[in-house]
Structure formats: C-alpha cells, structure tokens
PDB file of C-alpha atoms in Angstrom:
ATOM      1  CA  MET A   1      36.609 119.571  71.590  1.00 43.00           C
ATOM      2  CA  ARG A   2      34.185 117.442  73.469  1.00 45.00           C
ATOM      3  CA  TRP A   3      33.983 115.027  70.279  1.00 37.00           C
ATOM      4  CA  LEU A   4      37.948 114.785  70.429  1.00 34.00           C
ATOM      5  CA  ILE A   5      38.060 113.720  74.163  1.00 38.00           C
ATOM      6  CA  THR A   6      34.926 111.156  73.461  1.00 36.00           C
ATOM      7  CA  LEU A   7      37.189 109.841  70.499  1.00 34.00           C
ATOM      8  CA  ILE A   8      40.240 109.355  72.692  1.00 40.00           C
ATOM      9  CA  LEU A   9      38.470 107.621  75.350  1.00 39.00           C
ATOM     10  CA  LEU A  10      36.734 105.349  72.871  1.00 36.00           C
ATOM     11  CA  SER A  11      40.013 104.386  71.326  1.00 39.00           C
ATOM     12  CA  CYS A  12      41.435 103.666  74.790  1.00 39.00           C
ATOM     13  CA  VAL A  13      38.609 101.384  75.488  1.00 35.00           C
ATOM     14  CA  SER A  14      38.656  99.677  72.376  1.00 36.00           C
ATOM     15  CA  CYS A  15      42.530  99.155  72.654  1.00 38.00           C
ATOM     16  CA  LEU A  16      42.265  97.748  76.162  1.00 34.00           C
ATOM     17  CA  ALA A  17      39.374  95.327  75.121  1.00 35.00           C
ATOM     18  CA  GLY A  18      41.508  94.028  72.165  1.00 35.00           C
ATOM     19  CA  CYS A  19      44.579  93.767  74.360  1.00 32.00           C
ATOM     20  CA  SER A  20      42.862  91.778  76.940  1.00 29.00           C
ATOM     21  CA  ALA A  21      41.215  89.452  74.288  1.00 30.00           C
ATOM     22  CA  TYR A  22      44.593  89.008  72.657  1.00 28.00           C
ATOM     23  CA  ALA A  23      46.090  88.148  75.909  1.00 27.00           C
ATOM     24  CA  VAL A  24      43.380  85.622  76.809  1.00 28.00           C
ATOM     25  CA  HIS A  25      43.486  84.121  73.232  1.00 39.00           C
ATOM     26  CA  HIS A  26      47.304  83.357  73.355  1.00 44.00           C
ATOM     27  CA  ASP A  27      47.342  82.020  76.897  1.00 49.00           C
ATOM     28  CA  VAL A  28      46.396  78.490  75.885  1.00 55.00           C
ATOM     29  CA  SER A  29      47.359  75.959  78.780  1.00 64.00           C
ATOM     30  CA  ILE A  30      49.412  72.819  77.766  1.00 65.00           C
ATOM     31  CA  GLN A  31      46.333  70.764  78.297  1.00 70.00           C
ATOM     32  CA  GLN A  32      44.349  72.876  75.893  1.00 76.00           C
ATOM     33  CA  GLN A  33      47.013  72.463  73.402  1.00 79.00           C
ATOM     34  CA  GLU A  34      46.941  68.542  73.750  1.00 80.00           C
ATOM     35  CA  ASP A  35      43.074  68.846  73.253  1.00 84.00           C
ATOM     36  CA  LEU A  36      43.438  70.547  69.975  1.00 89.00           C
ATOM     37  CA  LYS A  37      45.785  68.038  68.618  1.00 92.00           C
ATOM     38  CA  PRO A  38      42.626  66.049  67.168  1.00 93.00           C
ATOM     39  CA  VAL A  39      41.071  69.380  65.670  1.00 93.00           C
ATOM     40  CA  VAL A  40      44.545  69.670  63.740  1.00 95.00           C
ATOM     41  CA  ILE A  41      44.339  66.507  62.564  1.00 95.00           C
ATOM     42  CA  LYS A  42      40.673  66.776  61.215  1.00 95.00           C
ATOM     43  CA  LEU A  43      41.330  70.298  59.788  1.00 95.00           C
ATOM     44  CA  PHE A  44      44.522  69.370  58.189  1.00 95.00           C
ATOM     45  CA  SER A  45      42.825  65.909  56.627  1.00 95.00           C
ATOM     46  CA  THR A  46      40.327  68.414  54.954  1.00 95.00           C
ATOM     47  CA  VAL A  47      43.127  70.449  53.390  1.00 94.00           C
ATOM     48  CA  LEU A  48      44.850  67.253  51.910  1.00 94.00           C
ATOM     49  CA  ALA A  49      41.324  65.797  50.893  1.00 95.00           C
ATOM     50  CA  LYS A  50      40.907  68.695  48.768  1.00 95.00           C
ATOM     51  CA  ASP A  51      44.302  67.803  47.099  1.00 93.00           C
ATOM     52  CA  GLU A  52      42.717  64.513  45.992  1.00 94.00           C
ATOM     53  CA  ALA A  53      40.232  66.110  43.503  1.00 94.00           C
ATOM     54  CA  ALA A  54      40.340  65.871  39.851  1.00 91.00           C
ATOM     55  CA  SER A  55      40.152  69.545  39.499  1.00 93.00           C
ATOM     56  CA  VAL A  56      43.600  69.893  40.865  1.00 92.00           C
ATOM     57  CA  SER A  57      46.564  70.062  38.548  1.00 91.00           C
ATOM     58  CA  VAL A  58      48.452  66.729  38.220  1.00 89.00           C
ATOM     59  CA  SER A  59      51.547  68.182  39.494  1.00 89.00           C
ATOM     60  CA  LYS A  60      49.710  69.214  42.779  1.00 91.00           C
ATOM     61  CA  ARG A  61      47.376  66.234  43.099  1.00 93.00           C
ATOM     62  CA  ILE A  62      47.656  63.411  45.426  1.00 95.00           C
ATOM     63  CA  MET A  63      46.039  59.979  45.240  1.00 95.00           C
ATOM     64  CA  ASN A  64      46.357  59.191  49.211  1.00 96.00           C
ATOM     65  CA  TYR A  65      47.682  60.430  52.391  1.00 96.00           C
ATOM     66  CA  LYS A  66      48.344  59.360  55.866  1.00 97.00           C
ATOM     67  CA  ILE A  67      48.802  61.881  58.854  1.00 96.00           C
ATOM     68  CA  HIS A  68      50.955  60.730  61.663  1.00 95.00           C
ATOM     69  CA  HIS A  69      49.189  61.212  65.116  1.00 90.00           C
ATOM     70  CA  GLU A  70      52.311  62.259  67.065  1.00 92.00           C
ATOM     71  CA  ILE A  71      51.760  65.790  66.511  1.00 93.00           C
ATOM     72  CA  GLN A  72      54.506  67.961  68.335  1.00 94.00           C
ATOM     73  CA  ILE A  73      53.807  71.562  69.612  1.00 92.00           C
ATOM     74  CA  LEU A  74      56.096  74.655  69.674  1.00 92.00           C
ATOM     75  CA  THR A  75      55.235  77.772  71.191  1.00 89.00           C
ATOM     76  CA  LYS A  76      57.242  80.685  69.772  1.00 84.00           C
ATOM     77  CA  GLU A  77      56.539  84.171  70.913  1.00 80.00           C
ATOM     78  CA  GLU A  78      52.895  84.550  70.731  1.00 82.00           C
ATOM     79  CA  ASP A  79      52.109  81.683  68.311  1.00 85.00           C
ATOM     80  CA  THR A  80      51.473  78.126  69.041  1.00 91.00           C
ATOM     81  CA  TYR A  81      52.406  75.683  66.157  1.00 93.00           C
ATOM     82  CA  PHE A  82      51.331  72.245  65.778  1.00 95.00           C
ATOM     83  CA  ILE A  83      54.030  70.147  63.881  1.00 95.00           C
ATOM     84  CA  VAL A  84      52.186  67.872  61.710  1.00 96.00           C
ATOM     85  CA  THR A  85      54.072  65.103  59.859  1.00 95.00           C
ATOM     86  CA  TYR A  86      52.454  63.341  57.171  1.00 95.00           C
ATOM     87  CA  ASP A  87      52.845  60.858  53.904  1.00 96.00           C
ATOM     88  CA  ILE A  88      51.254  61.560  50.539  1.00 95.00           C
ATOM     89  CA  LEU A  89      50.969  59.328  47.443  1.00 96.00           C
ATOM     90  CA  PRO A  90      51.344  61.631  44.571  1.00 95.00           C
ATOM     91  CA  ALA A  91      49.062  61.290  41.374  1.00 94.00           C
ATOM     92  CA  SER A  92      52.055  61.569  39.139  1.00 91.00           C
ATOM     93  CA  LEU A  93      55.789  61.813  38.858  1.00 86.00           C
ATOM     94  CA  GLU A  94      55.053  65.426  37.898  1.00 84.00           C
ATOM     95  CA  PHE A  95      54.151  66.336  41.460  1.00 87.00           C
ATOM     96  CA  ILE A  96      55.956  69.381  42.688  1.00 80.00           C
ATOM     97  CA  LEU A  97      57.423  68.281  46.244  1.00 75.00           C
ATOM     98  CA  ALA A  98      57.858  71.469  48.363  1.00 73.00           C
ATOM     99  CA  GLY A  99      58.598  71.661  51.738  1.00 66.00           C
ATOM    100  CA  GLY A 100      60.440  68.651  52.524  1.00 83.00           C
ATOM    101  CA  GLY A 101      59.510  64.635  52.704  1.00 90.00           C
ATOM    102  CA  GLU A 102      61.445  61.626  51.184  1.00 91.00           C
ATOM    103  CA  ARG A 103      60.506  59.858  48.017  1.00 91.00           C
ATOM    104  CA  THR A 104      60.315  56.266  48.430  1.00 92.00           C
ATOM    105  CA  ASP A 105      60.281  53.408  45.808  1.00 93.00           C
ATOM    106  CA  ASP A 106      56.648  52.541  46.309  1.00 94.00           C
ATOM    107  CA  GLY A 107      55.844  56.017  45.116  1.00 93.00           C
ATOM    108  CA  TRP A 108      54.944  57.753  48.353  1.00 95.00           C
ATOM    109  CA  ILE A 109      56.611  60.914  49.776  1.00 95.00           C
ATOM    110  CA  LYS A 110      57.206  59.925  53.574  1.00 95.00           C
ATOM    111  CA  ASN A 111      57.608  62.347  56.408  1.00 95.00           C
ATOM    112  CA  CYS A 112      56.437  65.528  55.046  1.00 94.00           C
ATOM    113  CA  VAL A 113      56.064  68.208  57.770  1.00 95.00           C
ATOM    114  CA  ARG A 114      53.853  71.542  58.052  1.00 94.00           C
ATOM    115  CA  TYR A 115      53.738  73.942  60.899  1.00 95.00           C
ATOM    116  CA  VAL A 116      49.971  74.619  61.495  1.00 95.00           C
ATOM    117  CA  THR A 117      48.312  77.541  63.572  1.00 93.00           C
ATOM    118  CA  LEU A 118      44.938  77.769  64.510  1.00 93.00           C
ATOM    119  CA  GLN A 119      42.586  80.568  65.098  1.00 91.00           C
ATOM    120  CA  GLU A 120      38.828  80.534  66.608  1.00 89.00           C
ATOM    121  CA  VAL A 121      36.185  82.034  64.800  1.00 91.00           C
ATOM    122  CA  ASN A 122      32.759  82.043  66.319  1.00 91.00           C
ATOM    123  CA  GLY A 123      33.610  79.007  68.688  1.00 87.00           C
ATOM    124  CA  ASP A 124      35.037  76.966  65.975  1.00 90.00           C
ATOM    125  CA  PHE A 125      38.655  76.160  64.885  1.00 92.00           C
ATOM    126  CA  GLN A 126      40.108  76.941  61.579  1.00 93.00           C
ATOM    127  CA  ILE A 127      43.451  76.661  60.307  1.00 93.00           C
ATOM    128  CA  LYS A 128      45.237  80.293  60.324  1.00 94.00           C
ATOM    129  CA  SER A 129      48.419  79.347  58.482  1.00 93.00           C
ATOM    130  CA  MET A 130      50.608  76.306  57.434  1.00 92.00           C
ATOM    131  CA  SER A 131      54.235  76.584  56.564  1.00 90.00           C
ATOM    132  CA  SER A 132      57.284  74.502  56.270  1.00 88.00           C
ATOM    133  CA  GLY A 133      58.497  76.144  59.372  1.00 85.00           C
ATOM    134  CA  PRO A 134      57.903  78.385  62.459  1.00 83.00           C
TER     135      PRO A 134
END
C-alpha cells in the first residue's frame, strides 16, 4: 500500500512539473517572438539549402532560394506559427509544387508560404514543424 501512495505522489509531482514547464514554454512575449524571427530565417534557410544538394531527386531539387524577411506571427491555441514567405528556383520543370506559390516566366516560383513552429532543445532552437497552414 505504501508503494502505491508513493507512486501516486510521484505521478502528481511529475504532472505538476510538466504542466508548469508547459506554461512557461508557451508563454512567449511578443518581443521574444520578434527576437526569434532571425532564428526562424536561419533554420529555414538550412532546410532550403539541403534541397539544393545533388542527392535530392530532380523533382524536389532547387537551384536557388530567397527568403522574404517580413515574417508574420500567428498564435493559435498553444502554438506560435512563424509565417515564412519565400521564392525558389527549381532545378527542372519536373519540380513538384506543393503548398502554393506562383510560377513566373523566369523559372522562379514566388511567394511560397510555410508555417513554421519552433522548439527549444538544450538551449538551442530547432524547427518543430513546417506546414502549408496552421
């Protein structure tokens, strides 16, 4: 019986610790969100740079990209989305366009949009998710 009470108490303490960490993590001020915009640009740039590699299939490979620096922020429920607009230059006409953008005569696909969420791991930020909408 004593072990059961100990187990229940440990569960309660773990839950409370997790709940407080959750509240602190998602209670991000507007200034902190603004400060994270350069981090989002850097991380998103890393993702796009990987799509330039020769090892990426031609239908997904890009030759160049431009990230627009006017990142918008959307807070929905407990998530903060950084709305990134960017242009890409596909490596071929076989490029599969997913998630929007406008093809132009010069070969670029302009105004692509991704909703990016971040997570902090050991003091560093990384992309938690990327999608075409919240």
